[in-house]
Coordinates of C-alpha atoms in Angstrom, one line a residue:
Chain G
X26 CA 0.0 26.0 15.9
X27 CA 1.7 23.8 13.4
X28 CA 0.3 25.9 10.6
X29 CA 1.5 29.3 12.2
X30 CA 5.0 27.8 12.5
X31 CA 4.8 26.6 8.6
X32 CA 3.6 30.0 7.7
X33 CA 6.5 31.7 9.6
X34 CA 9.1 29.5 7.9
X35 CA 7.7 30.6 4.6
X36 CA 7.8 34.1 5.4
X37 CA 11.3 33.9 6.7
X38 CA 12.2 32.0 3.6
X39 CA 10.9 34.5 1.3
X40 CA 12.9 37.1 3.1
X41 CA 16.0 35.3 3.3
X42 CA 18.2 38.1 2.1
X43 CA 16.9 40.8 4.5
X44 CA 15.3 41.3 7.9
X45 CA 11.7 41.0 8.6
X46 CA 10.3 43.0 11.4
X47 CA 8.6 41.4 14.4
X48 CA 5.7 43.7 13.7
X49 CA 5.4 42.6 10.2
X50 CA 5.4 38.9 11.2
X51 CA 3.0 39.5 13.8
X52 CA 0.5 41.2 11.7
X53 CA 0.8 38.5 8.6
X54 CA 0.6 35.6 11.1
X55 CA -2.1 37.2 13.2
X56 CA -0.1 36.5 16.5
X57 CA 1.4 38.8 19.1
X58 CA 4.9 40.0 18.9
X59 CA 5.5 37.9 22.0
X60 CA 4.2 34.8 20.3
X61 CA 6.6 35.5 17.3
X62 CA 9.3 35.7 19.7
X63 CA 8.4 32.4 21.1
X64 CA 8.2 30.8 17.7
X65 CA 11.8 32.0 17.1
X66 CA 13.1 30.5 20.3
X67 CA 11.5 27.3 19.2
X68 CA 13.3 27.4 15.7
X69 CA 16.5 28.0 17.6
X70 CA 16.1 24.8 19.4
X71 CA 15.8 23.0 16.3
X72 CA 19.2 24.5 15.2
X73 CA 18.4 27.5 13.3
X74 CA 20.7 30.4 13.6
X75 CA 18.5 33.6 13.9
X76 CA 19.9 37.0 14.0
X77 CA 17.5 39.4 15.7
X78 CA 18.3 43.0 15.4
X79 CA 16.6 45.8 17.3
X80 CA 14.4 48.1 14.9
X81 CA 15.2 45.8 11.9
X82 CA 13.8 42.3 12.8
X83 CA 14.7 38.7 12.2
X84 CA 16.8 36.9 9.8
X85 CA 17.8 33.4 9.6
X86 CA 21.6 33.1 9.0
X87 CA 21.9 29.4 9.0
X88 CA 19.7 26.4 8.8
X89 CA 20.5 23.3 10.9
X90 CA 21.4 20.1 9.5
X91 CA 19.4 18.4 12.0
X92 CA 16.3 16.8 10.8
X93 CA 13.0 18.2 12.2
X94 CA 9.6 19.1 10.9
X95 CA 10.9 22.6 10.3
X96 CA 13.9 21.8 8.4
X97 CA 12.1 19.4 6.3
X98 CA 9.7 22.0 5.4
X99 CA 12.3 24.8 4.7
X100 CA 12.6 24.8 1.2
X101 CA 10.1 22.0 0.4
X102 CA 8.0 23.2 -2.5
X103 CA 5.1 21.1 -2.5
X104 CA 1.4 21.7 -2.7
X105 CA 0.1 19.0 -0.5
X106 CA 2.8 16.5 0.2
X107 CA 4.5 17.0 3.4
X108 CA 2.2 19.9 4.6
X109 CA 1.9 17.9 7.7
X110 CA 5.0 16.2 8.8
X111 CA 5.4 14.0 11.9
X112 CA 9.2 13.8 12.9
X113 CA 10.6 11.6 15.7
X114 CA 14.3 11.4 16.7
X115 CA 13.7 7.6 17.4
X116 CA 10.6 5.3 16.8
X117 CA 9.8 1.5 16.6
X118 CA 8.6 2.0 13.0
X119 CA 7.3 5.0 11.0
X120 CA 5.2 2.5 9.1
X121 CA 3.4 1.4 12.3
X122 CA 2.8 5.0 13.4
X123 CA 1.7 6.2 10.0
X124 CA -0.8 3.4 9.7
X125 CA -2.3 4.5 13.1
X126 CA -2.4 8.0 12.1
X127 CA -4.2 7.0 8.8
X128 CA -6.7 5.1 10.7
X129 CA -7.7 7.9 12.8
X130 CA -7.8 10.4 9.9
X131 CA -4.7 11.8 9.1
X132 CA -4.7 14.0 5.9
X133 CA -3.6 12.9 2.5
X134 CA 0.0 13.7 2.1
X135 CA 1.0 13.4 5.9
X136 CA 4.6 12.3 6.3
X137 CA 6.0 10.4 9.3
X138 CA 9.9 10.3 9.4
X139 CA 12.5 9.3 11.8
X140 CA 16.2 9.7 12.5
X141 CA 16.2 6.2 13.7
X142 CA 13.9 3.1 13.7
X143 CA 14.2 0.5 16.4
X144 CA 12.2 -2.1 14.8
X145 CA 12.0 -1.0 11.1
X146 CA 10.3 -3.5 8.9
X147 CA 10.1 -4.8 5.4
X148 CA 7.6 -6.9 4.0
X149 CA 6.4 -10.0 5.8
X150 CA 7.5 -8.3 9.1
X151 CA 11.3 -8.6 8.0
X152 CA 13.5 -6.2 9.8
X153 CA 14.8 -3.2 8.1
X154 CA 18.3 -2.0 9.5
X155 CA 17.8 1.7 10.0
X156 CA 20.4 3.4 12.2
X157 CA 20.3 7.1 13.4
X158 CA 21.1 9.6 10.8
X159 CA 22.4 7.2 8.2
X160 CA 19.5 7.2 5.9
X161 CA 15.9 8.2 5.4
X162 CA 13.3 6.3 7.0
X163 CA 9.9 7.5 6.2
X164 CA 6.2 6.8 5.5
X165 CA 3.8 8.6 3.5
X166 CA 0.1 8.6 4.1
X167 CA -1.9 8.8 0.8
X168 CA -5.7 8.7 0.2
X169 CA -5.7 8.1 -3.6
X170 CA -9.0 8.5 -5.5
X171 CA -8.5 5.5 -7.6
X172 CA -9.8 1.9 -7.6
X173 CA -8.0 -0.4 -5.2
X174 CA -7.0 -2.9 -8.1
X175 CA -5.0 0.2 -9.5
X176 CA -3.1 0.8 -6.3
X177 CA -0.2 -1.5 -7.0
X178 CA 0.8 0.8 -9.7
X179 CA 1.6 3.5 -7.1
X180 CA 4.4 1.1 -5.7
X181 CA 6.1 1.2 -9.2
X182 CA 5.6 4.8 -9.3
X183 CA 7.6 5.4 -5.9
X184 CA 10.3 3.4 -7.4
X185 CA 10.8 5.5 -10.6
X186 CA 10.7 8.6 -8.3
X187 CA 13.5 7.4 -6.0
X188 CA 15.6 6.1 -9.0
X189 CA 15.2 9.5 -10.7
X190 CA 16.3 11.3 -7.7
X191 CA 19.3 9.0 -7.0
X192 CA 20.5 9.3 -10.5
X193 CA 21.2 13.0 -9.9
X194 CA 24.2 11.8 -7.5
X195 CA 26.4 10.2 -9.7
X196 CA 25.1 6.6 -9.5
X197 CA 23.1 4.3 -11.7
X198 CA 20.1 2.9 -10.0
X199 CA 18.2 0.1 -11.4
X200 CA 14.5 -1.1 -10.2
X201 CA 14.0 -4.8 -9.4
X202 CA 10.4 -5.5 -10.1
X203 CA 8.2 -4.3 -8.8
X204 CA 10.0 -1.8 -6.6
X205 CA 13.5 -2.5 -5.0
X206 CA 16.2 -0.1 -5.8
X207 CA 19.6 -1.5 -6.5
X208 CA 23.0 0.0 -7.2
X209 CA 25.6 -2.4 -8.6
X210 CA 23.4 -5.4 -7.8
X211 CA 23.1 -4.3 -4.1
X212 CA 19.9 -2.9 -2.4
X213 CA 20.0 0.7 -1.6
X214 CA 16.3 1.3 -1.1
X215 CA 13.3 -0.7 -0.3
X216 CA 9.7 0.2 -0.4
X217 CA 6.9 -1.4 1.6
X218 CA 3.2 -0.3 0.8
X219 CA 0.3 -1.2 2.8
X220 CA -3.2 -0.3 2.1
X221 CA -6.5 -0.6 3.6
X222 CA -9.4 -0.5 1.1
X223 CA -13.0 -1.5 0.5
X224 CA -14.1 -3.1 -2.7
X225 CA -14.3 0.1 -4.8
X226 CA -12.6 2.8 -2.5
X227 CA -9.0 3.2 -0.9
X228 CA -9.3 4.1 2.7
X229 CA -5.6 4.9 2.9
X230 CA -2.3 3.8 1.6
X231 CA 1.0 4.0 3.6
X232 CA 4.0 4.1 1.6
X233 CA 7.3 3.1 3.6
X234 CA 10.5 4.2 2.0
X235 CA 14.0 3.1 3.5
X236 CA 16.8 4.6 1.8
X237 CA 20.4 3.9 2.8
X238 CA 22.2 7.3 2.5
X239 CA 25.4 7.6 4.5
X240 CA 26.3 4.1 5.8
X241 CA 29.8 3.0 5.3
X242 CA 30.4 -0.6 4.5
X243 CA 31.3 -1.8 8.1
X244 CA 28.1 -0.1 9.4
X245 CA 25.8 -3.0 7.9
X246 CA 25.5 -6.1 9.9
X247 CA 27.4 -9.2 8.5
X248 CA 24.3 -10.8 6.8
X249 CA 23.5 -7.6 5.0
X250 CA 27.1 -6.7 3.8
X251 CA 26.9 -8.8 0.6
X252 CA 23.4 -7.5 -0.6
X253 CA 23.0 -4.0 1.0
X254 CA 24.8 -0.6 0.0
X255 CA 24.3 3.0 0.6
X256 CA 24.6 6.1 -1.5
X257 CA 27.7 7.2 0.1
X258 CA 29.5 3.9 -0.7
X259 CA 28.4 3.9 -4.3
X260 CA 28.9 7.7 -5.0
X261 CA 31.8 8.4 -2.6
X262 CA 30.0 11.4 -1.1
X263 CA 28.4 12.1 2.1
X264 CA 25.0 13.4 1.3
X265 CA 22.3 15.4 3.2
X266 CA 19.3 13.4 4.0
X267 CA 17.1 16.4 4.4
X268 CA 18.0 17.5 0.9
X269 CA 17.4 14.2 -0.3
X270 CA 14.1 13.8 1.3
X271 CA 12.8 17.0 -0.1
X272 CA 13.8 15.9 -3.6
X273 CA 12.1 12.9 -3.3
X274 CA 9.0 14.3 -2.0
X275 CA 8.9 17.3 -4.7
X276 CA 9.6 14.6 -7.3
X277 CA 6.9 12.3 -5.9
X278 CA 4.1 15.0 -5.8
X279 CA 4.8 16.0 -9.4
X280 CA 4.8 12.5 -10.7
X281 CA 1.7 11.3 -8.8
X282 CA -0.1 14.3 -10.0
X283 CA 0.8 13.0 -13.7
X284 CA -0.1 9.6 -12.8
X285 CA -3.7 10.5 -11.2
X286 CA -4.4 12.5 -14.5
X287 CA -3.0 10.4 -17.1
X288 CA -2.6 6.9 -15.7
X289 CA 0.2 4.4 -15.3
X290 CA 1.0 4.6 -19.1
X291 CA 3.0 7.8 -18.8
X292 CA 5.2 6.1 -16.3
X293 CA 5.8 2.8 -17.8
X294 CA 8.6 4.1 -20.1
X295 CA 10.4 5.5 -17.2
X296 CA 10.1 2.5 -15.2
X297 CA 11.6 0.5 -18.1
X298 CA 14.5 2.8 -18.3
X299 CA 15.7 1.7 -14.9
X300 CA 14.3 -1.8 -15.2
X301 CA 16.6 -4.6 -13.8
X302 CA 17.6 -7.7 -15.8
X303 CA 15.4 -6.9 -18.6
X304 CA 15.5 -9.5 -21.2
X305 CA 17.4 -11.9 -18.7
X306 CA 16.3 -15.3 -17.3
X307 CA 15.1 -15.6 -13.9
X308 CA 13.8 -18.2 -11.5
X309 CA 10.2 -17.6 -10.5
X310 CA 8.2 -19.2 -7.8
X311 CA 4.5 -19.0 -7.0
X312 CA 2.3 -21.1 -4.6
X313 CA 1.9 -23.9 -7.2
X314 CA 4.8 -23.6 -9.6
X315 CA 8.4 -23.0 -10.1
X316 CA 10.0 -22.3 -13.4
X317 CA 12.5 -20.3 -15.5
X318 CA 11.2 -17.3 -17.7
X319 CA 12.7 -14.2 -19.3
X320 CA 11.6 -10.8 -18.2
X321 CA 10.2 -9.1 -21.1
X322 CA 9.1 -5.9 -19.4
X323 CA 5.9 -4.8 -17.8
X324 CA 2.5 -4.4 -18.8
X325 CA 0.6 -1.4 -19.3
X326 CA -0.6 -1.9 -15.8
X327 CA 2.7 -2.4 -14.0
X328 CA 2.6 -6.2 -14.0
X329 CA 5.6 -8.1 -14.8
X330 CA 5.7 -9.8 -18.4
X331 CA 7.4 -13.1 -18.5
X332 CA 8.3 -15.1 -21.8
X333 CA 8.4 -18.7 -21.1
X334 CA 10.6 -21.4 -22.8
X335 CA 7.8 -22.6 -25.0
X336 CA 7.2 -19.2 -26.2
X337 CA 4.1 -18.4 -24.1
X338 CA 3.8 -15.1 -22.4
X339 CA 2.3 -14.5 -19.1
X340 CA 1.5 -11.7 -16.8
X341 CA 2.6 -12.0 -13.0
X342 CA 1.1 -9.8 -10.3
X343 CA 2.7 -11.5 -7.5
X344 CA 5.6 -13.9 -7.3
X345 CA 8.8 -14.8 -5.7
X346 CA 11.7 -14.4 -8.1
X347 CA 15.3 -15.5 -7.7
X348 CA 17.3 -12.7 -9.4
Chain O
X4 CA -13.3 -29.6 -25.1
X5 CA -15.9 -31.1 -22.5
X6 CA -17.5 -34.4 -23.6
X7 CA -21.3 -34.6 -23.5
X8 CA -20.9 -37.2 -20.8
X9 CA -18.9 -35.1 -18.7
X10 CA -21.4 -32.3 -18.9
X11 CA -24.2 -34.9 -18.0
X12 CA -21.9 -36.0 -15.1
X13 CA -21.4 -32.5 -14.0
X14 CA -25.0 -31.7 -14.1
X15 CA -25.8 -34.6 -11.8
X16 CA -23.2 -33.8 -9.4
X17 CA -24.5 -30.2 -9.2
X18 CA -28.1 -31.5 -8.6
X19 CA -26.9 -33.4 -5.6
X20 CA -24.7 -30.8 -4.3
X21 CA -25.5 -27.5 -2.5
X22 CA -24.0 -25.3 -5.4
X23 CA -26.4 -23.1 -7.1
X24 CA -24.5 -22.1 -10.1
X25 CA -21.3 -23.1 -11.8
X26 CA -19.4 -21.3 -14.4
X27 CA -16.3 -23.2 -16.3
X28 CA -14.3 -21.4 -18.7
X29 CA -11.2 -22.4 -20.4
X30 CA -9.7 -20.8 -23.7
X31 CA -12.2 -22.2 -26.0
X32 CA -15.0 -23.3 -23.8
X33 CA -17.4 -21.6 -21.5
X34 CA -20.1 -23.7 -19.6
X35 CA -22.6 -22.1 -17.3
X36 CA -24.9 -24.3 -15.3
X37 CA -27.6 -22.8 -12.9
X38 CA -30.1 -24.5 -10.7
X39 CA -33.8 -23.2 -10.7
X40 CA -33.4 -23.1 -6.9
X41 CA -35.5 -20.2 -6.9
X42 CA -38.7 -22.2 -7.8
X43 CA -38.0 -24.7 -5.1
X44 CA -37.8 -22.0 -2.6
X45 CA -40.9 -20.1 -3.8
X46 CA -42.9 -23.2 -3.4
X47 CA -42.4 -22.8 0.3
X48 CA -42.4 -19.1 0.3
X49 CA -45.7 -18.6 -1.5
X50 CA -48.2 -19.5 0.9
X51 CA -46.6 -17.5 3.6
X52 CA -46.4 -14.5 1.1
X53 CA -50.1 -14.8 0.2
X54 CA -51.4 -15.3 3.6
X55 CA -49.2 -12.8 5.4
X56 CA -51.0 -9.6 4.0
X57 CA -54.5 -10.9 5.0
X58 CA -55.0 -9.5 8.3
X59 CA -58.1 -11.6 9.3
X60 CA -56.4 -15.0 9.1
X61 CA -53.1 -13.6 10.2
X62 CA -52.9 -15.3 13.5
X63 CA -53.8 -18.7 12.3
X64 CA -51.5 -18.4 9.5
X65 CA -48.7 -17.5 12.0
X66 CA -48.6 -21.1 13.1
X67 CA -48.7 -22.5 9.6
X68 CA -45.8 -20.3 8.8
X69 CA -43.7 -21.4 11.8
X70 CA -44.2 -24.9 10.8
X71 CA -43.3 -24.4 7.2
X72 CA -40.5 -22.0 8.2
X73 CA -39.0 -25.0 10.3
X74 CA -39.3 -27.1 7.2
X75 CA -37.4 -24.5 5.3
X76 CA -35.1 -24.0 8.0
X77 CA -34.0 -27.5 7.9
X78 CA -33.3 -27.3 4.3
X79 CA -32.0 -23.9 4.0
X80 CA -28.6 -24.3 5.7
X81 CA -27.5 -26.8 3.0
X82 CA -28.4 -24.4 0.5
X83 CA -26.7 -21.3 2.0
X84 CA -25.3 -21.3 5.3
X85 CA -23.8 -17.7 4.9
X86 CA -25.1 -14.3 4.4
X87 CA -22.1 -12.5 2.9
X88 CA -19.0 -13.3 0.8
X89 CA -15.8 -11.1 1.4
X90 CA -14.4 -11.0 -2.1
X91 CA -10.9 -9.9 -3.3
X92 CA -10.6 -6.4 -4.7
X93 CA -7.5 -7.2 -6.8
X94 CA -5.4 -9.9 -8.3
X95 CA -2.7 -11.0 -6.0
X96 CA -1.5 -13.5 -3.5
X97 CA -3.7 -14.4 -0.7
X98 CA -2.1 -14.3 2.8
X99 CA -3.9 -15.6 5.9
X100 CA -1.5 -14.2 8.4
X101 CA 0.7 -11.2 8.7
X102 CA 3.9 -13.1 8.3
X103 CA 4.6 -16.8 7.9
X104 CA 5.4 -17.5 11.6
X105 CA 2.3 -15.7 13.0
X106 CA -1.0 -17.0 13.7
X107 CA -3.8 -16.5 10.8
X108 CA -5.8 -13.3 11.1
X109 CA -9.0 -15.3 11.4
X110 CA -10.1 -18.9 11.5
X111 CA -13.3 -20.7 10.6
X112 CA -15.8 -19.9 13.7
X113 CA -14.2 -16.5 14.6
X114 CA -16.2 -13.6 15.1
X115 CA -15.5 -10.6 13.1
X116 CA -16.4 -6.9 13.0
X117 CA -16.6 -4.8 10.0
X118 CA -13.1 -3.4 10.7
X119 CA -11.5 -6.7 11.5
X120 CA -8.6 -7.6 9.1
X121 CA -9.2 -10.9 7.6
X122 CA -6.3 -11.3 5.3
X123 CA -3.8 -9.8 3.1
X124 CA -3.9 -9.8 -0.6
X125 CA -0.5 -8.7 -2.1
X126 CA 0.2 -7.7 -5.6
X127 CA 3.4 -5.8 -6.8
X128 CA 4.5 -5.6 -3.2
X129 CA 1.4 -3.8 -2.1
X130 CA 0.0 -5.5 0.9
X131 CA -3.8 -5.0 1.0
X132 CA -5.5 -5.5 4.4
X133 CA -8.8 -6.8 3.7
X134 CA -11.4 -6.0 6.2
X135 CA -14.4 -8.0 6.9
X136 CA -16.7 -5.3 6.1
X137 CA -19.6 -6.9 8.0
X138 CA -20.1 -8.2 11.6
X139 CA -20.7 -11.8 11.7
X140 CA -19.0 -15.2 12.1
X141 CA -16.7 -16.8 9.5
X142 CA -18.1 -19.9 8.5
X143 CA -15.9 -20.8 5.5
X144 CA -12.4 -20.0 4.2
X145 CA -12.2 -20.5 0.6
X146 CA -8.6 -20.2 -0.3
X147 CA -5.3 -21.4 1.0
X148 CA -2.4 -19.4 2.3
X149 CA -0.2 -18.4 -0.6
X150 CA -2.8 -19.0 -3.3
X151 CA -3.2 -16.5 -6.3
X152 CA -6.5 -14.9 -6.3
X153 CA -8.4 -13.1 -9.0
X154 CA -10.2 -9.8 -8.9
X155 CA -13.6 -10.4 -7.2
X156 CA -12.9 -14.0 -6.1
X157 CA -14.8 -15.0 -2.8
X158 CA -12.4 -15.4 0.0
X159 CA -14.4 -15.8 3.0
X160 CA -18.0 -16.8 3.9
X161 CA -19.7 -14.8 6.6
X162 CA -22.9 -15.6 8.5
X163 CA -24.8 -12.8 10.5
X164 CA -25.0 -13.5 14.1

């Protein structure tokens, strides 16, 4: 059912300039003309405006700006990412649902996305403010065929993808190691990655992305106002979350393929291009130590490279950093 | 550098302890100590291994076996009271609970199944939920919440039930 709808969208998209007959659609999709008609009604419910002319066929005259599985797949040129999309108008957390789906066998590249999260979360179960239609709240399910100890690199990969997409919108994003995205020192996007893995094999990875798109300043709660921002605040323009989601997904698939074939090395330079506070001194905390160190950059595997006051250099995989 | 007295002391301590093996490594020194525990165990095990295949005396030997088995049984728990170690698949921070204000995933004495999440190891903001991978009982938790762990470092000891 889902794949027929997807196929239908592809056919309509290829024929955007002309009418395509019900008969042709029926033949190509191996469904009855009545079934074609039913699918069209479903698309209309999603907000598509369909022009149906007797003896000519169907043509889509306008696509809706309402987010749905259909509108997200319309124009999404990917091979495997987003072939299966679960869209919910409202959900507690896309991450929680995505983990459940992953645990029950959802395929590599499945996406869970919502207009609104009522209990969106960041790391350590911190809440993520995610109001209706103001941003992109989604989780990607991946099953990478790499060793679990390499998986953290994918979290840096996601950050470079988002930073690159955002730079197309007249803003200057920076990546705070490992993967928060800041514009003018305020957070515009956060990434939470959770994984289930065995010793030598990843069962699944769920990457949660929260991206503030169209909030205006007064929409953030008081405690977030000093630290959060949106693309609209920073770029001065209202942006289409659907288009933005598609750009992120297409870029992600492309970069991910490169990473799988060539390793993190090909991404390191790109990450550094957006690196936040490179060469600056920060306060670092781990379970046993607190100290000041200068951020030198990242290691070939994505770990943070710190230079201490005594000249020694160390590699951090996990630390709390006061920026 | 370790002094020879310190090494002697270490050997003595290990001899008295339930540790079978110790590797100690600093930038310039590597010290590896290993007990020939195998021999001690075989001295118990050999008679049973030899007698077991002989069918004629099997019944008689069974009783011998149980008595020697009991002997071994009283010693073995001090040598290894676990059957499996859950190790970290990556470098990162060990978290015993899903968030600071939540209860730990597991505690000593808890029964776990292969798919029970026992902890989280975090690196570069990737949160890896570690599953027990075996059925059994958690008998020992080897690291503390918030501690940095290495690749392959044992985190939990599990005993079959």
